[in-house]
Short mmCIF file of C-alpha atoms (C1' of nucleotides) in Angstrom, two decimals:
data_model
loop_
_atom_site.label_atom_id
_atom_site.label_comp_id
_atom_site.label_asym_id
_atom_site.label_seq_id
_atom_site.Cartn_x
_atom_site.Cartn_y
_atom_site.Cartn_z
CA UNK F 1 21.83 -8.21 -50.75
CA UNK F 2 23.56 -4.82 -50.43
CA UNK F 3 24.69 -4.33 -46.48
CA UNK F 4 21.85 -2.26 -45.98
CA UNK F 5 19.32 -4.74 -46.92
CA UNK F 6 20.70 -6.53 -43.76
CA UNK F 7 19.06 -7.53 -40.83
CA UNK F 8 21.98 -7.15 -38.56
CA UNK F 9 25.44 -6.82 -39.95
CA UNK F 10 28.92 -8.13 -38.89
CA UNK F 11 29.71 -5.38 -36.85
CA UNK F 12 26.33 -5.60 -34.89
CA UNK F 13 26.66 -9.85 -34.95
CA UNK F 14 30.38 -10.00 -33.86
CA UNK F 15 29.41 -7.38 -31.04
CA UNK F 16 26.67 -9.65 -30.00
CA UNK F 17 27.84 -13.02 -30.12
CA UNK F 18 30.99 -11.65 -28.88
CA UNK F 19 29.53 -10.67 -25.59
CA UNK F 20 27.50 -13.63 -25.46
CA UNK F 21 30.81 -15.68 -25.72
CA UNK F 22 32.23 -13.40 -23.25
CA UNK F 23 29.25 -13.73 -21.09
CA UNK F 24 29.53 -17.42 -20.91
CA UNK F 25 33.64 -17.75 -19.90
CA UNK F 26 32.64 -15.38 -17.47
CA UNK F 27 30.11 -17.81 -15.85
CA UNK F 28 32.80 -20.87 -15.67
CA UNK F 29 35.87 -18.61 -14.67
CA UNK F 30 33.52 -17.03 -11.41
CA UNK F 31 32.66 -20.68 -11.00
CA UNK F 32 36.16 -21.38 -10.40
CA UNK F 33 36.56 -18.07 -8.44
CA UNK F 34 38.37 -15.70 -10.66
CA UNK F 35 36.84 -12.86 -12.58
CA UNK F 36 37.61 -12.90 -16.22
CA UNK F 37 40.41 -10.66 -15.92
CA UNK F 38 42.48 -12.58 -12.86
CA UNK F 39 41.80 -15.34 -15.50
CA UNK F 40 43.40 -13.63 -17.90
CA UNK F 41 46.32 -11.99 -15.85
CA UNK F 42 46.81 -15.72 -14.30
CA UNK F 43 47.09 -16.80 -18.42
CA UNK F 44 49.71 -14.58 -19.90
CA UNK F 45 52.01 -15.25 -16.08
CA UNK F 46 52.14 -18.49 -17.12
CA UNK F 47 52.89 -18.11 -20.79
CA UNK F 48 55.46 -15.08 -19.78
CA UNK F 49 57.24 -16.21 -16.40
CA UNK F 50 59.05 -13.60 -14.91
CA UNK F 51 57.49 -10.56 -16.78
CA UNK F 52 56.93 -7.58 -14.69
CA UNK F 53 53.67 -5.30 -14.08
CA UNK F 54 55.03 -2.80 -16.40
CA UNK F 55 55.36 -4.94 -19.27
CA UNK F 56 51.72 -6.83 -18.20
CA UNK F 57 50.27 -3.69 -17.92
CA UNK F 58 51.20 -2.11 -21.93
CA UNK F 59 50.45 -6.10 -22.95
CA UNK F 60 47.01 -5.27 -21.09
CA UNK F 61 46.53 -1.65 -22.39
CA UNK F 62 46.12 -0.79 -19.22
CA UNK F 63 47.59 1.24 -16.25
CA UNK F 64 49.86 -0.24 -13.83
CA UNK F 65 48.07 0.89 -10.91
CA UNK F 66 45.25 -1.64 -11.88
CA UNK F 67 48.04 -4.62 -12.50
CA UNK F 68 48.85 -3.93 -8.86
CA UNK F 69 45.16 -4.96 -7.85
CA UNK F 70 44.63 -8.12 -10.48
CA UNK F 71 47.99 -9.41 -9.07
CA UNK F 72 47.12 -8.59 -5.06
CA UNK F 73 44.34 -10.56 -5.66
CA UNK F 74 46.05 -13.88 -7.50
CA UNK F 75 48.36 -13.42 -4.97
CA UNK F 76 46.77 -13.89 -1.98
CA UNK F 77 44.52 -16.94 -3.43
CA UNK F 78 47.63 -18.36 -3.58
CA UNK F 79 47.76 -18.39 -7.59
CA UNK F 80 50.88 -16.31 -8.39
CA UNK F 81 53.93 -15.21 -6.73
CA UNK F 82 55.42 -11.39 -6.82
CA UNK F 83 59.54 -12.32 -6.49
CA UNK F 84 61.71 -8.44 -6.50
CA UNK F 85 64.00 -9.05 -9.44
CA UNK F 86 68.08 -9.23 -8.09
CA UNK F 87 69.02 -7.26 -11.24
CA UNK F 88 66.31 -4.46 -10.63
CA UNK F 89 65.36 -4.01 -7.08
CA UNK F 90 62.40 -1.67 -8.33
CA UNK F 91 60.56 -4.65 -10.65
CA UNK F 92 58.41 -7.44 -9.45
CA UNK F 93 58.68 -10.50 -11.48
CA UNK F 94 55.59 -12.68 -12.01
CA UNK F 95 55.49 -16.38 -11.15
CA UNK F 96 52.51 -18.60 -11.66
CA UNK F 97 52.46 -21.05 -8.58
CA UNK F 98 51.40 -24.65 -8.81
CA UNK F 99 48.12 -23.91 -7.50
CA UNK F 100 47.83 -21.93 -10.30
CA UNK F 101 49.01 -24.30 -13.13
CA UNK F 102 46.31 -26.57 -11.54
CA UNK F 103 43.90 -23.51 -12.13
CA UNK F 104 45.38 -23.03 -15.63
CA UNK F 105 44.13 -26.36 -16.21
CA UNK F 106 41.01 -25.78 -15.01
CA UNK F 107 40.79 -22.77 -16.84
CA UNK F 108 41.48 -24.71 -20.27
CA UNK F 109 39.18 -27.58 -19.33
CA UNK F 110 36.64 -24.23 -19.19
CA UNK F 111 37.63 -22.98 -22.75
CA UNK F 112 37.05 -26.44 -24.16
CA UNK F 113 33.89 -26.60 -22.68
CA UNK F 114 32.92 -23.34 -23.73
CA UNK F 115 34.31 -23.72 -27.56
CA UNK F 116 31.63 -26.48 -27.61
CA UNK F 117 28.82 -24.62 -26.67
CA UNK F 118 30.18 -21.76 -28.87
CA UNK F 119 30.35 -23.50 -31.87
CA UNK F 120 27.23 -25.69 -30.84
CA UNK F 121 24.74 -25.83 -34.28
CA UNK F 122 27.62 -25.54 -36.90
CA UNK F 123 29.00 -28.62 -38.35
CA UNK F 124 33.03 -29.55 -38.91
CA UNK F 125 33.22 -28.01 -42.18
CA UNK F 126 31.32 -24.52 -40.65
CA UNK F 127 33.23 -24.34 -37.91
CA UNK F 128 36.14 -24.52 -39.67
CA UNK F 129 35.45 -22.01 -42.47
CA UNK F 130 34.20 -19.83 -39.60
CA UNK F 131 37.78 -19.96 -37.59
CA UNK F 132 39.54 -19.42 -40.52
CA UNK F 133 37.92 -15.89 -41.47
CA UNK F 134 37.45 -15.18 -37.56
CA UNK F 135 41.41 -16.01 -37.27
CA UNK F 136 42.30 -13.54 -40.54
CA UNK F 137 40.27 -10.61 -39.38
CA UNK F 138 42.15 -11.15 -35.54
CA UNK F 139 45.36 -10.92 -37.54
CA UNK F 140 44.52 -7.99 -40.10
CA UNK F 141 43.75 -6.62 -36.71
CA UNK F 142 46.75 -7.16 -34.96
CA UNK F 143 45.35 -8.61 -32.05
CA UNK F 144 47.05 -10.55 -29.95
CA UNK F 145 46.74 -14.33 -29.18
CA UNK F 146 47.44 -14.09 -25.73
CA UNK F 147 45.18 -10.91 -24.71
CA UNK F 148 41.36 -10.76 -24.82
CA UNK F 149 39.03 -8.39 -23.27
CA UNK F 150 37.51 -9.33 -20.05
CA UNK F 151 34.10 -7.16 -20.12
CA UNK F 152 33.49 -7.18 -16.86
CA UNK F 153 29.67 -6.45 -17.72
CA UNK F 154 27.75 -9.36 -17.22
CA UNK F 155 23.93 -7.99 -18.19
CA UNK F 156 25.27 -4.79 -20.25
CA UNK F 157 22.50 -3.60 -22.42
CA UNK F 158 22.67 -2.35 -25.74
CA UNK F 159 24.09 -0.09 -28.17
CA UNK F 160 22.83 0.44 -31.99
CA UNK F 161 24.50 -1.00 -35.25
CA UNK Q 1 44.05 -29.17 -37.06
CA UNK Q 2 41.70 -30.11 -33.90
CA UNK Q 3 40.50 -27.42 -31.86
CA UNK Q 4 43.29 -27.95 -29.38
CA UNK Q 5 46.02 -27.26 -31.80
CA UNK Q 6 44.65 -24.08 -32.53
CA UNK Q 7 46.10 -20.93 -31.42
CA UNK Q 8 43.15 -19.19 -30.45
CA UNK Q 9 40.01 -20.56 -30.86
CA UNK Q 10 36.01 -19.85 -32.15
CA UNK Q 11 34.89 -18.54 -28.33
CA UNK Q 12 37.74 -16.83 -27.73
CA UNK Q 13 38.18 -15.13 -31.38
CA UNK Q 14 34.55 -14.22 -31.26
CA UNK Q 15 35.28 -12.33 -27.62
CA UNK Q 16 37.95 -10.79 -28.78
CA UNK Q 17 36.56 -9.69 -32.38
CA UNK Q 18 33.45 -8.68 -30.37
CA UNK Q 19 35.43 -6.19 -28.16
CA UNK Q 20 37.34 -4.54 -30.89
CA UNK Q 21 33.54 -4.13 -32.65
CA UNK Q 22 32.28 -2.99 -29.68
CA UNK Q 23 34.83 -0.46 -28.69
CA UNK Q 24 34.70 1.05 -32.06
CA UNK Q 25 31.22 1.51 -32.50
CA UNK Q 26 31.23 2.89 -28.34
CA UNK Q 27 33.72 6.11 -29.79
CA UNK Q 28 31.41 6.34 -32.73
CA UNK Q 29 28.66 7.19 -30.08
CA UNK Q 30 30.39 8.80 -27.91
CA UNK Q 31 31.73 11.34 -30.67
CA UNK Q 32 27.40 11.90 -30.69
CA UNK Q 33 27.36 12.04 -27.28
CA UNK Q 34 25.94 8.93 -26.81
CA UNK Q 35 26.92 5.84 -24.27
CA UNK Q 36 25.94 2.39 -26.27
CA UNK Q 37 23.37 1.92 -23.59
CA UNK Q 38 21.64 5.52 -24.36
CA UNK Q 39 22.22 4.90 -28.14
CA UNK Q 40 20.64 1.01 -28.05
CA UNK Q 41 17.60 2.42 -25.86
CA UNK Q 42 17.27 5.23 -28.78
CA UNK Q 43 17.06 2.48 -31.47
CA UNK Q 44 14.49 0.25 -29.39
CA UNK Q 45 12.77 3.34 -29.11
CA UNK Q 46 12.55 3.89 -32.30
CA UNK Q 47 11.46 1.05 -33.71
CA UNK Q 48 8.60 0.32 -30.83
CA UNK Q 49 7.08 3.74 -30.12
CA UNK Q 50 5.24 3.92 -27.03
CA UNK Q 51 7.01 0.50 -25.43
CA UNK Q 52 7.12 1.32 -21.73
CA UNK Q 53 9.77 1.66 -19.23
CA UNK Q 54 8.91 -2.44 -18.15
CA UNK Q 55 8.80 -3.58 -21.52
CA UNK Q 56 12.07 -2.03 -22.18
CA UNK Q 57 13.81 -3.49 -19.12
CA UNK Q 58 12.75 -7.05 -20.13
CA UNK Q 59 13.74 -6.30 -23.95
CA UNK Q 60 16.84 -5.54 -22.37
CA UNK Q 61 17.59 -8.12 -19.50
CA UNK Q 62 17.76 -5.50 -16.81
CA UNK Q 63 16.30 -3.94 -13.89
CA UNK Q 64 13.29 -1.25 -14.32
CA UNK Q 65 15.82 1.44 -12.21
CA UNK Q 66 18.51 1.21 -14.54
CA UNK Q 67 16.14 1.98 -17.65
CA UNK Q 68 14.91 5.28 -15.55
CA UNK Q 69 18.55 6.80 -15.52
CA UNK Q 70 18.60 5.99 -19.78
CA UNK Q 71 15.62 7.21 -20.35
CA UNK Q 72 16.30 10.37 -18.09
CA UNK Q 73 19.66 11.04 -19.58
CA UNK Q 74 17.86 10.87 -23.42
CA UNK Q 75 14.94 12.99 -21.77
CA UNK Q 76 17.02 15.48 -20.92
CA UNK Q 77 19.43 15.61 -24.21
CA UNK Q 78 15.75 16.01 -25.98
CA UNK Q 79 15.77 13.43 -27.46
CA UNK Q 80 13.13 11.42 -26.07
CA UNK Q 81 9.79 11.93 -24.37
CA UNK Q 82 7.84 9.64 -21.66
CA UNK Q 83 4.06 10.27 -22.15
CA UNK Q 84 2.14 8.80 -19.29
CA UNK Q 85 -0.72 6.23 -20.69
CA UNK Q 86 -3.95 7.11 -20.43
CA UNK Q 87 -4.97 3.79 -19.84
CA UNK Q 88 -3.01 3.39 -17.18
CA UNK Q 89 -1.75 6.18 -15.39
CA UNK Q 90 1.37 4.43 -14.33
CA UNK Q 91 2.79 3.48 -17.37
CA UNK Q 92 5.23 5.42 -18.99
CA UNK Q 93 4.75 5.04 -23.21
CA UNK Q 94 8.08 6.46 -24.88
CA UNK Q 95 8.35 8.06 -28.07
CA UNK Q 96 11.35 9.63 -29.77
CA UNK Q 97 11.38 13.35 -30.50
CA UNK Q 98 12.14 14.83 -33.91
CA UNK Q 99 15.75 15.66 -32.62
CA UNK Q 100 15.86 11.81 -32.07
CA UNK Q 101 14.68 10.74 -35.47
CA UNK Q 102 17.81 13.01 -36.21
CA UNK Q 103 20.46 10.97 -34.34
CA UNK Q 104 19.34 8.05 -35.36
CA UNK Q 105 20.21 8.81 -38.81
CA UNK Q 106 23.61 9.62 -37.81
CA UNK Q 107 23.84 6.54 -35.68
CA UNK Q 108 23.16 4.82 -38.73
CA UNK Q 109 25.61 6.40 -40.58
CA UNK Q 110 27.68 5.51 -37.75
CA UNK Q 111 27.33 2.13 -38.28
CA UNK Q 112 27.47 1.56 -41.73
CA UNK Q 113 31.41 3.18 -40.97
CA UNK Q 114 31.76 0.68 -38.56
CA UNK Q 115 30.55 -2.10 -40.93
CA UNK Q 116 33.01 -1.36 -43.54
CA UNK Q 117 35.78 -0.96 -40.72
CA UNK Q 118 34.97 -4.52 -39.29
CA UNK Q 119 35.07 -6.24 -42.20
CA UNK Q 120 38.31 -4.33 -43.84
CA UNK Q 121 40.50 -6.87 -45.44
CA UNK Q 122 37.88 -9.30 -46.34
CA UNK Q 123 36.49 -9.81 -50.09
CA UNK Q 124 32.62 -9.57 -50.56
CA UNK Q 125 32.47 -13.15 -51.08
CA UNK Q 126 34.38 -13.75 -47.21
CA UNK Q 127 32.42 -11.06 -45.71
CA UNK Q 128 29.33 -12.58 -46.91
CA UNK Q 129 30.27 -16.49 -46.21
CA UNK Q 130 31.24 -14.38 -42.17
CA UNK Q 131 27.65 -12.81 -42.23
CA UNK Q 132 25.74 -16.01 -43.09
CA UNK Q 133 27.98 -18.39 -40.52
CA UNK Q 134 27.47 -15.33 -37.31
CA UNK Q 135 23.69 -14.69 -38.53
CA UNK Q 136 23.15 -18.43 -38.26
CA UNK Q 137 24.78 -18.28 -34.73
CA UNK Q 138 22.77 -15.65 -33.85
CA UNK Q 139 19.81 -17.42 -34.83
CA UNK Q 140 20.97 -20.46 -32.98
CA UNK Q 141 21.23 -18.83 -29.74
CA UNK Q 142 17.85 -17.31 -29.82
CA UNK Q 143 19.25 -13.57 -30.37
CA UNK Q 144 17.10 -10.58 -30.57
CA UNK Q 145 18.59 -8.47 -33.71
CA UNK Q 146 17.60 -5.47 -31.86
CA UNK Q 147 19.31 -5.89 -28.67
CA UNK Q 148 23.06 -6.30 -28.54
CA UNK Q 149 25.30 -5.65 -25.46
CA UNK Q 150 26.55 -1.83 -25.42
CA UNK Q 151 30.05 -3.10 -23.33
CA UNK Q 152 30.23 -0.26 -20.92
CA UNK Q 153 33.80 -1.19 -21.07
CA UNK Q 154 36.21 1.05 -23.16
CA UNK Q 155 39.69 -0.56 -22.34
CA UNK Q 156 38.91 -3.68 -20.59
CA UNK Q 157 41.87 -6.49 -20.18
CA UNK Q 158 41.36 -9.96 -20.40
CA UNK Q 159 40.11 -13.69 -19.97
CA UNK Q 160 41.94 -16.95 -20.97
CA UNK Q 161 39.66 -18.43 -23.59
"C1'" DT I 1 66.05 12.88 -13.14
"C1'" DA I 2 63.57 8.76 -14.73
"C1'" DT I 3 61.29 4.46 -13.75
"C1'" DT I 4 58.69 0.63 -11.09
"C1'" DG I 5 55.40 -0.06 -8.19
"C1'" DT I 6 51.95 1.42 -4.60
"C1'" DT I 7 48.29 3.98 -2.31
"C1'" DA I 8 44.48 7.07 -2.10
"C1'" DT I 9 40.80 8.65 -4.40
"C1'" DA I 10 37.12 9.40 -7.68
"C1'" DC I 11 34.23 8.23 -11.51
"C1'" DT I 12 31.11 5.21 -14.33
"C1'" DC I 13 27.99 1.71 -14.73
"C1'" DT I 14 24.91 -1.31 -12.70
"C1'" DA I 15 22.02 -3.62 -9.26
"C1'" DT I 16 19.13 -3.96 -4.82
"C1'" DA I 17 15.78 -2.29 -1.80
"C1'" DA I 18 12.56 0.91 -0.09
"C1'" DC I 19 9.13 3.96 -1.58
"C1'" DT I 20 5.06 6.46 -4.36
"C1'" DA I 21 1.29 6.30 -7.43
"C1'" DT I 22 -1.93 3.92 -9.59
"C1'" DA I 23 -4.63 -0.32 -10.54
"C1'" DT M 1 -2.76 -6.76 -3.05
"C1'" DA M 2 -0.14 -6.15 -7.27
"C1'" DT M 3 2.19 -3.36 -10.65
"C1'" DA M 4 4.83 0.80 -13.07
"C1'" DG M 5 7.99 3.77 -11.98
"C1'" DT M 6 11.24 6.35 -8.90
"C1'" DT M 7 14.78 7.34 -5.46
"C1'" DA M 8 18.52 6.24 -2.48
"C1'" DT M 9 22.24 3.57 -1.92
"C1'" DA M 10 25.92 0.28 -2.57
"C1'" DG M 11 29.09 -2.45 -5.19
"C1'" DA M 12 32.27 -3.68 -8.92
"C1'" DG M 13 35.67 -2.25 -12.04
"C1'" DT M 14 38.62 1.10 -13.71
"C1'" DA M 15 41.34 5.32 -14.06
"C1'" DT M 16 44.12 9.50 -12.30
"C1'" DA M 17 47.35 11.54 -9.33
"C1'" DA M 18 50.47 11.76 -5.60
"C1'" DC M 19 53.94 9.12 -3.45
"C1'" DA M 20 58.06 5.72 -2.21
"C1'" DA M 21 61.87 3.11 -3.53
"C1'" DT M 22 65.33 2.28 -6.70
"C1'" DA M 23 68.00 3.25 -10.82
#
DNA sequence: TATTGTTATACTCTATAACTATA
DNA sequence: TATAGTTATAGAGTATAACAATA
């Protein structure tokens, strides 16, 4: 079966199941009232204390001006802390709060949950053969552990592999 | 290894795999002058001349006003028509124009790139043990292989997993 | 003069609601 | 009265650019 004989290819099933995965995190994190990307944000805090929005924002790929919002926003739920650094008046280090580890928790409790339903139809031995060549591509990718995309598109049609 | 040992794990490998996929079939599109949206309407299109505008929204799992602005934008790039029914006089049937036909050639061209980018660093026999596990997956959750999610969302951050 | 963070603003994508025309 | 499509509008998420404070 050359790749054209396909129905769908990996590209095209990755893409799909990927936002379907996406799709449903998204439903538990709202549920717990974050949006996929506070989520995130809250998740690398608390695996990096003290890192500033500069260095959140290049681990992000994104642009500091939007760290400043995700961060308002943990902030004032109470989730995370901004504390000036003493060495550096000009950088804000990042804190998790304990009302956030008790999120973080929550937020893993979520993942677990989700892996389930994920994986739900493959047996041990598929879902392990399946992580394994998920796992190599991430890494011939470079991607990193800690970061995944938050699409913020919950009904996002389409697109043509 | 149990799944909370695990670095990263099937949901969250699968988002973030999905992402990357995503993203680099959206420039491929883009480079056409395509969105993902405009370029997964195209293919529908394509493969059920004459579906209408309500048809299309429920093949897509959105609202009727959304599919006017797609079909406008490919209406107006020439490469689709709307023909009103004459049946019914308020249905719109949509057909793609010979310009179409054209792009979806190179959208196809486009993919097969992105195939052979996704899967880089895999042998045929992982790539097709990865096809057979996601198509299964796919199949699982009830997918339709001609809809996938066009992620509107070119540098998005985030979600714990 | 460069860097960290902030504010103000604008753009894209998407959905909701009111409306027109046909049935 | 219901349905196919359209328009007007609003919201979320993100980026760009100008700015303030500190180095």
């Amino acid at each position: 079966m050359s790749p054209s004989d396909r129905p769908a290819r990996i590209g095209f099933l990755l893409t799909q199941l990927g936002a379907h995965a996406a799709k449903s995190f998204e439903a538990k994190t709202r549920e717990l009232g974050l949006s996929p990307a506070q989520a995130g944000v809250l998740r690398i805090v608390g695996r990096q204390p003290g890192i500033n929005q500069r260095e959140l924002a290049v681990k992000l790929s994104t642009v500091q001006s939007r760290v400043v919002s995700l961060v308002d926003s943990l902030e004032s739920s109470g989730l995370a802390v901004r504390v000036r650094s003493t060495t550096d008046r000009r950088s804000q280090e990042l804190h998790v709060t304990d009302a956030g580890r008790a999120m973080l928790a929550r937020l893993r409790s979520a993942a677990e949950v989700q892996e389930s339903e994920v994986a739900a139809g493959l047996d041990a031995d598929d879902r392990e053969q399946l992580y394994t060549l998920l796992l190599r591509l991430s890494a011939i990718r470079g991607l990193d552990a800690d970061v995944h995309p938050g699409y913020s598109d919950p009904a996002a049609p389409q697109a043509g592999g």
